[in-house]
Coordinates of C-alpha atoms in Angstrom, one line a residue:
Chain A
M81 CA 5.6 7.0 -146.7
G82 CA 5.1 4.8 -150.1
S83 CA 8.3 2.9 -150.3
A84 CA 10.3 1.6 -147.6
S85 CA 13.4 3.0 -147.1
S86 CA 16.3 2.3 -144.4
M87 CA 15.3 5.9 -143.3
L88 CA 12.3 6.5 -140.9
T89 CA 12.5 10.6 -140.2
Q90 CA 10.5 11.3 -136.9
Y91 CA 7.4 12.5 -139.4
D92 CA 7.5 9.1 -140.7
I93 CA 8.2 7.9 -137.0
E94 CA 5.2 10.2 -135.4
E95 CA 2.7 9.5 -138.3
V96 CA 2.7 5.3 -137.2
Q97 CA 2.8 6.1 -133.2
E98 CA -0.7 8.2 -134.4
H99 CA -1.6 5.3 -136.7
C100 CA -1.7 2.8 -134.0
N101 CA -3.0 4.8 -131.3
H102 CA 0.3 5.3 -129.7
L103 CA 0.5 1.8 -128.4
F104 CA 4.4 1.7 -129.5
S105 CA 6.6 3.4 -127.8
Q106 CA 9.0 5.3 -130.8
Q107 CA 11.9 2.6 -129.8
E108 CA 9.4 0.0 -130.4
I109 CA 8.6 1.1 -133.9
V110 CA 11.5 1.8 -135.5
C111 CA 12.6 -1.5 -134.0
L112 CA 10.0 -2.8 -135.9
Y113 CA 11.3 -1.2 -139.1
Q114 CA 14.4 -2.8 -139.0
R115 CA 12.4 -6.7 -138.3
F116 CA 10.2 -4.8 -141.6
C117 CA 13.3 -4.3 -143.3
Q118 CA 15.2 -7.3 -143.0
L119 CA 12.0 -9.2 -143.9
D120 CA 10.8 -7.4 -146.5
R121 CA 13.9 -8.3 -148.8
N122 CA 13.6 -6.3 -152.2
A123 CA 12.5 -3.8 -150.4
K124 CA 9.1 -2.7 -152.2
G125 CA 7.2 -1.1 -149.2
F126 CA 5.5 -4.8 -148.0
I127 CA 6.3 -8.2 -146.8
S128 CA 4.6 -10.8 -148.9
S129 CA 3.5 -14.6 -148.6
D130 CA 6.4 -16.2 -149.0
E131 CA 9.0 -13.8 -147.2
F132 CA 6.8 -14.8 -144.2
L133 CA 6.6 -17.7 -144.1
S134 CA 11.2 -18.3 -144.5
I135 CA 10.4 -17.2 -140.8
P136 CA 10.5 -21.3 -139.3
E137 CA 9.5 -20.3 -136.3
F138 CA 5.8 -19.4 -138.1
V139 CA 5.4 -21.1 -139.9
M140 CA 5.4 -23.9 -137.9
N141 CA 2.6 -22.1 -136.4
P142 CA -0.9 -24.0 -136.6
L143 CA -2.6 -20.4 -137.1
S144 CA -0.1 -19.0 -139.3
Q145 CA -1.8 -19.5 -142.8
R146 CA -4.9 -17.6 -140.9
L147 CA -2.4 -14.9 -140.2
L148 CA -0.8 -15.0 -143.4
K149 CA -4.2 -13.8 -144.8
M150 CA -4.1 -10.4 -142.1
V151 CA -0.7 -9.9 -142.5
D152 CA 0.0 -9.9 -146.4
G153 CA 0.9 -7.3 -148.2
L154 CA 0.7 -4.9 -145.4
N155 CA 3.4 -1.9 -146.1
F156 CA 4.6 -0.8 -142.3
K157 CA 1.6 1.6 -141.5
D158 CA -0.8 -0.8 -141.3
F159 CA 1.5 -3.3 -140.1
V160 CA 2.8 -2.0 -136.9
A161 CA -1.4 -1.3 -136.1
F162 CA -1.7 -5.1 -136.8
L163 CA 0.7 -5.1 -134.1
S164 CA -0.2 -3.3 -131.8
A165 CA -3.1 -5.4 -130.6
F166 CA -0.3 -7.5 -129.3
S167 CA 1.3 -4.9 -127.2
T168 CA 1.3 -4.6 -123.5
K169 CA -0.2 -1.2 -123.3
A170 CA -3.0 -2.7 -125.4
S171 CA -6.2 -3.2 -123.8
A172 CA -8.4 -6.6 -123.4
H173 CA -11.0 -5.1 -125.7
Q174 CA -8.5 -4.7 -128.5
K175 CA -6.7 -8.0 -128.0
I176 CA -10.0 -9.7 -128.0
E177 CA -10.9 -7.8 -131.3
L178 CA -8.1 -9.0 -133.5
I179 CA -9.1 -12.8 -131.8
F180 CA -12.6 -12.4 -133.6
K181 CA -11.5 -11.4 -136.1
V182 CA -8.9 -14.4 -136.7
Y183 CA -12.3 -16.4 -136.2
D184 CA -14.0 -13.9 -138.7
S185 CA -12.9 -14.9 -141.8
D186 CA -15.1 -14.2 -144.3
R187 CA -15.7 -10.5 -142.1
N188 CA -19.2 -10.6 -141.8
G189 CA -19.3 -9.4 -137.9
K190 CA -20.7 -12.7 -136.7
V191 CA -18.5 -15.9 -136.2
S192 CA -20.7 -18.9 -136.8
F193 CA -20.6 -23.0 -135.5
K194 CA -18.8 -23.7 -138.5
D195 CA -16.0 -20.5 -138.3
I196 CA -15.2 -21.9 -134.8
L197 CA -14.6 -25.2 -136.4
E198 CA -12.1 -24.6 -138.8
V199 CA -10.2 -23.0 -136.5
L200 CA -10.4 -25.9 -134.5
K201 CA -9.6 -27.9 -137.3
D202 CA -6.7 -25.8 -138.2
L203 CA -5.5 -26.5 -134.3
S204 CA -6.2 -29.9 -133.9
G205 CA -4.6 -31.7 -137.7
S206 CA -5.5 -34.8 -137.8
Y207 CA -5.0 -35.9 -134.8
M208 CA -9.2 -34.8 -133.7
S209 CA -12.0 -36.6 -136.7
D210 CA -14.7 -33.7 -137.6
E211 CA -17.1 -36.0 -136.2
Q212 CA -15.1 -34.9 -132.7
R213 CA -14.7 -31.3 -133.2
E214 CA -18.5 -30.9 -133.7
E215 CA -19.0 -33.0 -130.6
V216 CA -17.1 -31.4 -128.3
L217 CA -17.7 -27.8 -129.3
G218 CA -21.5 -28.4 -129.7
Q219 CA -21.0 -29.5 -126.1
V220 CA -19.5 -26.8 -124.3
L221 CA -21.6 -24.6 -126.6
K222 CA -24.5 -25.7 -124.8
E223 CA -23.2 -25.6 -121.3
A224 CA -22.7 -21.8 -121.9
G225 CA -25.9 -20.9 -123.5
Y226 CA -25.7 -21.2 -126.8
S227 CA -27.0 -23.4 -129.8
K228 CA -25.0 -24.8 -132.9
D229 CA -27.1 -22.7 -134.8
C230 CA -26.0 -19.4 -133.5
Y231 CA -24.3 -16.4 -134.2
L232 CA -21.4 -15.5 -132.1
T233 CA -20.9 -11.8 -132.0
L234 CA -18.0 -9.3 -130.6
D235 CA -20.1 -9.0 -127.4
D236 CA -20.0 -12.5 -126.5
F237 CA -16.5 -12.6 -126.8
T238 CA -16.1 -9.5 -125.4
K239 CA -18.3 -12.1 -122.3
V240 CA -16.7 -15.5 -122.6
L241 CA -13.7 -14.7 -122.9
G242 CA -13.7 -11.3 -120.7
H243 CA -14.0 -13.3 -117.6
S244 CA -10.1 -14.4 -117.3
G245 CA -8.8 -11.8 -119.0
V246 CA -7.0 -12.3 -122.3
K247 CA -3.2 -12.9 -121.9
M248 CA -1.9 -11.5 -125.8
D249 CA 1.5 -9.8 -125.0
V250 CA 4.5 -9.7 -127.1
E251 CA 7.5 -7.7 -126.5
V252 CA 9.8 -6.2 -129.5
P253 CA 13.5 -6.2 -128.6
V254 CA 14.6 -2.8 -128.6
D255 CA 18.5 -3.8 -129.4
Chain B
M110 CA 28.9 -47.6 -133.1
N111 CA 29.6 -48.2 -136.4
S112 CA 26.5 -47.7 -138.5
T113 CA 27.2 -49.9 -141.5
G114 CA 23.3 -49.0 -142.4
T115 CA 23.2 -46.4 -145.4
L116 CA 21.9 -43.8 -145.0
K117 CA 18.2 -43.2 -145.7
S118 CA 17.7 -40.1 -148.3
S119 CA 13.9 -39.6 -147.6
S120 CA 13.2 -35.8 -146.1
S121 CA 12.0 -37.8 -142.8
E122 CA 15.3 -38.7 -142.4
L123 CA 16.0 -35.0 -141.3
D124 CA 13.6 -34.5 -138.3
L125 CA 13.0 -38.2 -138.0
D126 CA 15.9 -38.5 -134.7
R127 CA 16.1 -34.4 -134.5
P128 CA 15.9 -33.2 -130.2
N129 CA 13.2 -31.2 -129.3
I130 CA 13.2 -27.9 -130.8
E131 CA 10.9 -26.7 -127.8
D132 CA 13.5 -27.7 -125.5
Y133 CA 15.3 -24.8 -127.2
L134 CA 13.2 -21.6 -127.2
P135 CA 12.4 -19.4 -125.1
S136 CA 11.2 -20.1 -121.9
G137 CA 7.7 -17.8 -123.6
A138 CA 7.5 -20.6 -126.0
A139 CA 7.3 -23.3 -123.0
I140 CA 5.5 -21.3 -119.9
Q141 CA 2.1 -22.3 -121.5
Q142 CA 0.7 -25.0 -118.4
E143 CA -0.9 -27.7 -119.0
P144 CA -4.3 -26.2 -118.6
R145 CA -6.8 -28.3 -116.2
G146 CA -10.2 -28.4 -115.1
K147 CA -12.9 -29.1 -117.7
L148 CA -13.2 -27.9 -120.7
R149 CA -15.7 -24.6 -121.4
L150 CA -16.0 -22.3 -124.0
H151 CA -13.6 -20.1 -123.3
D152 CA -10.9 -22.6 -123.3
L153 CA -11.1 -23.2 -127.1
L154 CA -12.1 -19.6 -127.9
D155 CA -8.6 -18.3 -125.9
I156 CA -6.2 -18.7 -129.0
S157 CA -4.2 -15.8 -127.7
P158 CA -0.9 -18.3 -126.7
T159 CA -1.5 -19.9 -130.5
L160 CA -1.6 -16.2 -132.3
S161 CA 1.8 -14.9 -129.1
E162 CA 3.5 -17.1 -130.8
A163 CA 3.0 -16.5 -133.9
A164 CA 3.2 -12.4 -133.4
G165 CA 6.6 -13.2 -131.2
A166 CA 7.8 -15.2 -135.1
I167 CA 7.2 -12.7 -136.4
V168 CA 8.6 -9.5 -134.7
D169 CA 11.4 -11.4 -134.2
D170 CA 13.7 -15.3 -135.0
S171 CA 16.1 -17.2 -134.1
F172 CA 16.5 -18.4 -137.2
T173 CA 16.6 -15.2 -139.1
R174 CA 18.8 -13.4 -136.8
C175 CA 21.5 -15.6 -137.1
F176 CA 21.8 -15.2 -141.0
K177 CA 21.8 -10.7 -140.1
S178 CA 24.9 -8.6 -141.0
N179 CA 24.7 -6.8 -138.9
P180 CA 26.3 -2.9 -140.0
P181 CA 29.2 -1.8 -137.9
E182 CA 28.5 1.7 -136.2
P183 CA 29.6 4.3 -138.0
W184 CA 32.9 6.1 -136.2
N185 CA 33.7 8.7 -138.7
W186 CA 30.8 11.4 -137.5
N187 CA 33.2 14.4 -136.6
I188 CA 35.3 16.9 -138.3
Y189 CA 38.2 15.7 -136.8
L190 CA 37.5 11.3 -137.7
F191 CA 36.1 12.0 -141.6
P192 CA 39.6 13.5 -143.5
L193 CA 41.2 10.9 -141.3
W194 CA 38.6 8.0 -142.5
C195 CA 39.0 8.9 -146.2
F196 CA 42.8 9.4 -145.9
G197 CA 42.2 5.7 -144.3
V198 CA 39.9 4.8 -147.5
F199 CA 42.4 5.9 -150.5
L200 CA 45.1 3.9 -148.2
R201 CA 42.8 1.1 -148.8
Y202 CA 41.2 1.5 -152.3
L203 CA 44.7 3.0 -154.1
I204 CA 47.0 1.9 -152.0
I205 CA 46.9 -1.2 -150.3
F206 CA 44.4 -3.1 -152.5
P207 CA 47.0 -3.3 -155.5
T208 CA 49.5 -4.4 -153.6
R209 CA 47.7 -7.1 -152.7
A210 CA 46.3 -7.9 -156.3
L211 CA 49.7 -7.7 -157.0
V212 CA 50.6 -10.0 -154.1
L213 CA 47.9 -12.6 -154.9
T214 CA 49.1 -12.3 -158.6
I215 CA 53.2 -13.4 -157.9
G216 CA 50.7 -16.2 -155.2
W217 CA 48.8 -17.5 -158.0
I218 CA 51.9 -17.6 -161.4
I219 CA 54.3 -19.2 -158.7
F220 CA 51.9 -21.6 -157.5
L221 CA 50.9 -22.5 -161.3
S222 CA 54.2 -22.3 -162.6
A223 CA 55.1 -25.1 -159.4
F224 CA 51.5 -26.9 -159.9
I225 CA 51.0 -27.7 -163.8
P226 CA 54.2 -29.1 -164.1
V227 CA 54.3 -31.7 -161.0
H228 CA 50.8 -32.1 -162.2
L229 CA 51.0 -33.5 -165.1
L230 CA 55.2 -34.9 -164.6
L231 CA 55.3 -36.4 -161.9
K232 CA 51.9 -38.6 -162.4
G233 CA 53.7 -42.2 -162.0
H234 CA 55.1 -40.9 -158.4
D235 CA 52.3 -40.8 -156.5
K236 CA 53.6 -40.0 -152.6
L237 CA 55.7 -37.7 -153.8
R238 CA 53.7 -35.7 -156.3
R239 CA 50.8 -36.0 -153.5
N240 CA 53.0 -34.3 -151.0
I241 CA 54.3 -31.2 -153.3
E242 CA 50.4 -30.7 -154.5
R243 CA 49.8 -29.8 -150.7
S244 CA 53.1 -28.2 -149.9
L245 CA 51.7 -26.0 -152.4
V246 CA 48.2 -25.2 -152.0
E247 CA 49.1 -25.0 -148.0
M248 CA 51.7 -21.9 -149.6
M249 CA 49.0 -20.9 -152.0
C250 CA 46.9 -20.3 -148.9
G251 CA 49.0 -18.9 -147.7
F252 CA 49.2 -15.9 -150.4
F253 CA 45.6 -15.6 -149.8
V254 CA 45.8 -15.3 -146.8
A255 CA 47.8 -12.3 -146.8
S256 CA 45.9 -11.2 -149.6
W257 CA 43.6 -9.6 -147.3
T258 CA 46.3 -9.6 -144.0
G259 CA 44.5 -12.3 -142.4
V260 CA 45.8 -12.1 -139.0
V261 CA 45.0 -14.9 -137.6
K262 CA 46.2 -16.9 -134.2
Y263 CA 46.3 -20.7 -134.1
H264 CA 45.2 -22.3 -130.5
G265 CA 46.1 -26.1 -129.2
P266 CA 48.4 -28.9 -130.8
R267 CA 48.1 -29.0 -135.0
P268 CA 46.4 -31.7 -136.5
S269 CA 48.3 -34.5 -137.1
R270 CA 47.6 -36.7 -140.7
R271 CA 45.8 -40.1 -139.0
P272 CA 43.6 -41.9 -140.4
K273 CA 40.1 -42.4 -138.3
Q274 CA 39.3 -39.1 -137.7
V275 CA 37.2 -35.8 -139.0
F276 CA 37.7 -32.3 -139.0
V277 CA 34.6 -30.2 -137.5
A278 CA 34.3 -26.3 -137.4
N279 CA 31.4 -23.3 -137.7
H280 CA 31.2 -22.1 -140.5
T281 CA 30.9 -18.1 -141.2
S282 CA 32.8 -17.9 -145.2
M283 CA 34.5 -19.7 -148.3
I284 CA 37.6 -18.2 -146.6
D285 CA 37.5 -20.3 -143.3
F286 CA 38.6 -23.3 -145.1
I287 CA 40.5 -20.9 -146.5
I288 CA 42.4 -19.8 -143.2
L289 CA 42.0 -23.4 -141.5
E290 CA 44.3 -24.6 -145.3
Q291 CA 46.9 -22.8 -144.5
M292 CA 48.1 -24.9 -141.7
T293 CA 46.8 -28.0 -142.8
A294 CA 46.3 -29.3 -146.3
F295 CA 42.3 -30.8 -145.1
A296 CA 40.0 -32.2 -147.9
V297 CA 37.3 -31.1 -147.6
I298 CA 33.8 -31.8 -148.8
M299 CA 32.2 -28.5 -150.7
Q300 CA 29.3 -27.3 -152.5
K301 CA 29.5 -27.3 -156.4
H302 CA 29.7 -23.9 -156.9
P303 CA 29.4 -21.9 -160.2
G304 CA 31.4 -19.4 -161.8
W305 CA 35.5 -19.3 -161.4
V306 CA 35.2 -21.1 -157.8
G307 CA 34.1 -24.1 -159.3
L308 CA 36.7 -24.2 -161.2
L309 CA 39.3 -23.9 -158.8
Q310 CA 37.2 -26.4 -157.1
S311 CA 37.3 -28.9 -159.5
T312 CA 41.4 -28.3 -160.8
I313 CA 43.0 -27.6 -157.4
L314 CA 41.0 -28.6 -154.6
E315 CA 40.7 -32.2 -156.3
S316 CA 44.7 -33.0 -155.8
V317 CA 43.7 -32.1 -152.0
G318 CA 41.3 -34.9 -152.1
C319 CA 37.6 -33.6 -152.0
I320 CA 33.9 -34.6 -151.8
W321 CA 31.1 -32.8 -153.5
F322 CA 27.5 -32.6 -153.0
N323 CA 24.4 -31.0 -154.0
R324 CA 22.5 -29.9 -151.6
S325 CA 19.1 -30.3 -153.7
E326 CA 19.5 -33.7 -154.8
A327 CA 17.9 -35.8 -151.5
K328 CA 19.8 -39.3 -153.2
D329 CA 23.2 -37.8 -153.4
R330 CA 22.8 -38.0 -149.2
E331 CA 23.6 -41.5 -149.4
I332 CA 26.5 -41.1 -152.1
V333 CA 28.2 -38.8 -150.2
A334 CA 27.6 -41.1 -147.4
R335 CA 30.0 -43.1 -148.3
K336 CA 32.5 -41.2 -150.0
L337 CA 33.3 -39.5 -146.3
R338 CA 33.4 -43.3 -145.1
D339 CA 35.8 -44.2 -148.0
H340 CA 37.6 -41.3 -147.2
V341 CA 38.9 -41.6 -143.9
Q342 CA 39.6 -45.3 -144.1
G343 CA 42.7 -44.3 -146.3
T344 CA 45.4 -43.9 -144.4
D345 CA 47.0 -41.6 -146.9
N346 CA 44.3 -39.5 -147.1
N347 CA 44.9 -35.7 -146.1
P348 CA 42.5 -35.1 -142.7
L349 CA 38.8 -34.2 -144.4
L350 CA 37.2 -30.7 -143.0
I351 CA 33.4 -31.5 -142.7
F352 CA 31.3 -28.0 -142.3
P353 CA 28.6 -29.3 -140.7
E354 CA 26.2 -26.7 -140.2
G355 CA 25.7 -27.0 -144.0
T356 CA 26.2 -22.8 -144.8
C357 CA 27.2 -20.6 -143.5
V358 CA 25.8 -18.2 -140.6
N359 CA 27.2 -14.8 -139.3
N360 CA 29.5 -16.2 -136.6
H361 CA 27.4 -15.2 -133.5
Y362 CA 25.0 -18.6 -133.9
T363 CA 25.3 -21.7 -134.5
V364 CA 22.6 -24.3 -136.0
M365 CA 22.5 -27.7 -136.0
F366 CA 24.9 -29.6 -137.1
K367 CA 23.7 -32.2 -139.7
K368 CA 25.0 -35.6 -138.5
G369 CA 26.7 -37.0 -141.2
A370 CA 29.8 -36.5 -139.8
F371 CA 29.1 -37.9 -136.0
E372 CA 28.1 -41.3 -137.5
L373 CA 31.7 -42.1 -139.4
G374 CA 32.4 -44.6 -137.1
C375 CA 35.9 -42.4 -135.8
T376 CA 37.4 -39.3 -134.1
V377 CA 35.6 -35.9 -134.6
C378 CA 38.3 -33.0 -133.4
P379 CA 36.4 -30.2 -133.0
I380 CA 37.8 -26.2 -134.8
A381 CA 36.0 -23.2 -133.5
I382 CA 36.5 -20.7 -135.6
K383 CA 36.2 -17.1 -134.5
Y384 CA 36.1 -13.2 -137.0
N385 CA 36.8 -9.7 -135.0
K386 CA 35.0 -7.5 -136.7
I387 CA 37.4 -5.0 -136.2
F388 CA 38.4 -4.1 -138.9
V389 CA 35.7 -6.1 -141.4
D390 CA 32.6 -8.2 -140.7
A391 CA 33.8 -11.9 -142.0
F392 CA 29.9 -13.4 -142.4
W393 CA 30.1 -14.2 -146.4
N394 CA 26.3 -13.1 -146.7
S395 CA 25.1 -15.2 -150.1
R396 CA 21.9 -13.7 -150.2
K397 CA 23.2 -10.2 -150.3
Q398 CA 26.4 -11.0 -152.7
S399 CA 28.5 -13.5 -154.6
F400 CA 31.9 -14.4 -153.3
T401 CA 34.0 -11.6 -155.7
T402 CA 31.9 -9.1 -154.3
H403 CA 32.9 -10.7 -150.4
L404 CA 36.3 -11.3 -152.1
L405 CA 36.8 -8.0 -152.7
Q406 CA 35.6 -5.7 -149.4
L407 CA 37.7 -8.2 -147.7
M408 CA 40.9 -6.6 -149.7
T409 CA 39.9 -3.5 -149.8
S410 CA 39.6 -3.1 -145.8
W411 CA 42.6 -2.8 -142.9
A412 CA 42.5 -6.5 -142.0
V413 CA 40.5 -9.9 -140.8
V414 CA 41.5 -10.6 -137.5
C415 CA 40.4 -13.5 -136.5
D416 CA 40.6 -16.9 -133.4
V417 CA 41.6 -20.7 -134.0
W418 CA 40.8 -22.7 -131.4
Y419 CA 42.2 -26.6 -132.4
L420 CA 39.9 -28.8 -129.7
E421 CA 40.9 -32.0 -128.1
P422 CA 39.3 -34.9 -130.2
Q423 CA 35.9 -36.3 -128.9
N424 CA 34.2 -39.8 -129.2
L425 CA 31.4 -41.0 -130.0
K426 CA 30.3 -42.5 -125.7
P427 CA 28.8 -45.7 -125.0
G428 CA 24.5 -45.1 -125.6
E429 CA 25.1 -41.7 -127.4
T430 CA 23.2 -41.2 -130.2
P431 CA 25.3 -40.0 -133.8
I432 CA 22.6 -36.6 -133.1
E433 CA 23.8 -36.1 -129.4
F434 CA 27.4 -36.2 -130.3
A435 CA 26.4 -34.1 -132.9
E436 CA 25.3 -31.1 -130.4
R437 CA 27.8 -31.7 -127.7
V438 CA 30.4 -31.5 -129.8
R439 CA 29.1 -28.2 -131.1
D440 CA 28.8 -27.5 -127.7
I441 CA 32.1 -27.8 -127.1
I442 CA 33.1 -25.1 -130.5
S443 CA 30.1 -22.9 -129.2
T444 CA 31.3 -22.3 -125.3
R445 CA 35.0 -21.8 -127.2
A446 CA 34.5 -19.2 -129.8
G447 CA 31.6 -17.6 -128.0
L448 CA 28.5 -18.3 -130.0
K449 CA 25.2 -19.0 -129.4
M450 CA 22.8 -22.1 -130.2
V451 CA 20.1 -22.0 -132.0
P452 CA 17.4 -25.8 -132.9
W453 CA 17.5 -24.6 -136.7
D454 CA 18.5 -26.7 -139.3
G455 CA 20.6 -24.5 -141.5
Y456 CA 19.0 -25.5 -144.7
L457 CA 15.8 -23.8 -143.9
K458 CA 18.1 -21.1 -145.2
Y459 CA 16.3 -22.7 -148.8
S460 CA 13.1 -24.6 -147.9
R461 CA 10.3 -24.2 -145.4
P462 CA 10.0 -26.5 -141.8
S463 CA 8.5 -29.9 -141.9
P464 CA 4.9 -30.0 -141.1
K465 CA 5.9 -31.9 -137.9
H466 CA 6.9 -29.8 -135.7
R467 CA 3.6 -27.8 -136.8
E468 CA 1.7 -31.8 -136.1
R469 CA 3.2 -32.2 -132.9
K470 CA 1.6 -28.5 -131.3
Q471 CA -2.1 -29.9 -132.8
Q472 CA -1.4 -33.7 -131.1
N473 CA -0.8 -31.8 -127.4
F474 CA -3.6 -29.4 -128.5
A475 CA -5.9 -32.3 -129.4
E476 CA -4.7 -34.7 -126.3
S477 CA -5.2 -31.5 -124.3
V478 CA -9.0 -31.1 -125.2
L479 CA -10.1 -34.7 -125.5
R480 CA -8.7 -35.0 -122.2
R481 CA -10.6 -31.9 -120.4
L482 CA -13.5 -32.5 -122.1
E483 CA -13.5 -36.4 -119.2
E484 CA -13.1 -34.5 -116.7
K485 CA -15.7 -33.5 -114.4

């Protein structure tokens, strides 16, 4: 399904659905496609950073730059696969996996103290000093039984976040 | 409240007194109750609310919705209706369109042959000249409206010429101005356009009194504010029409009104315009088509149907800020025309939102973390 045409065939929809493990209904995929075409102004087949940044609500989000790196230049199939973690049908594990990926920016499968600090910096901006962030993080890590030099893996994340569940759902508005 | 101070031209002026966007955003954003209890690792690692908001914005956002032109549902889908539709196309493009183009040309000829002499010869008799030019412009706008077979229903009392009043309306296309102008010659504040539209602006619209602005110039705002104030004080000037949204919106939503029109210390008369999409969508999507293409599209459709409501004049209430006043008038207009209000500044079409919004979120997060750190 190379370049984005404005018509999705049934075959295309099924292919995309397969790729996202059936986490979106066919109708939702059609709606996502309309949204994709709306954002992809010159029908290049992917949405560029600039086009994402034309959504004011997205720009306002503290984690927008991190998400942008993950979502920039994706074609429609991968775009849907990325968003599938936010589907109501997605499992907690899939959601935790996405959260892990956001932290693990260098994709080495482990999240270091520094990685978490980076995300904290995005979230708190200039309202916390670096020392404050280190202190807070060090303290909660210690209480949870990890040291500052520990690397957290996906299993650790699952252990920490899995208890109370992760609520990360986005509804696709179906016209 | 008479604001005699000058408007600050720095971009921070745009944000400092904006109403809180969080008040308008869908309840999903507000649902996060204040987290309580001692801070744990889980709380720091769980970025799911923030991620959900970002993904929600990617999937659908209220700003882009304002500028979406929804294509009409095709109705020519069967063997009986399709030939009928083809016949309609033939009629519209080959018979009606040339007739309209002819009517428009005749109108231009009449207008120019009356306007140019009056403009040049009656230079000394300003008042008479202005009255004649006013009627001529109204007539020309009537010709324009006829050239798209505009079916306009005006409700409410016709605007009267008095000093210390401005008219504000919601904005869907440049034809808004023409539709209102055919009823009453307004002076208008507009962005200077290139091409033939610009030519029209500098020659004919000058006669009814127009104020130019340039969106990209920051200093411009001060100059424009001064010009506005001067204009409304003058007794003989045409009533001033302002489109406070600052950009064309798709006639289903209204974006935030700029407060410039509301701090001139005069009465604000709201006008609501609602187009009926039955034959054509009058929304001028300036990203997708030029004004010429837009006009041609209108001229090859059956008709442009719309309602115009002249609403009750409003004054600044005691204790009300201009921004609150603007929002109140926006509410009046939106209710009358059946439009939804969104909290975005129309100029975000051309620029990014200020970092202030993100900073506010960061501040909330930081304060919450530090507070919970202290709790036992």
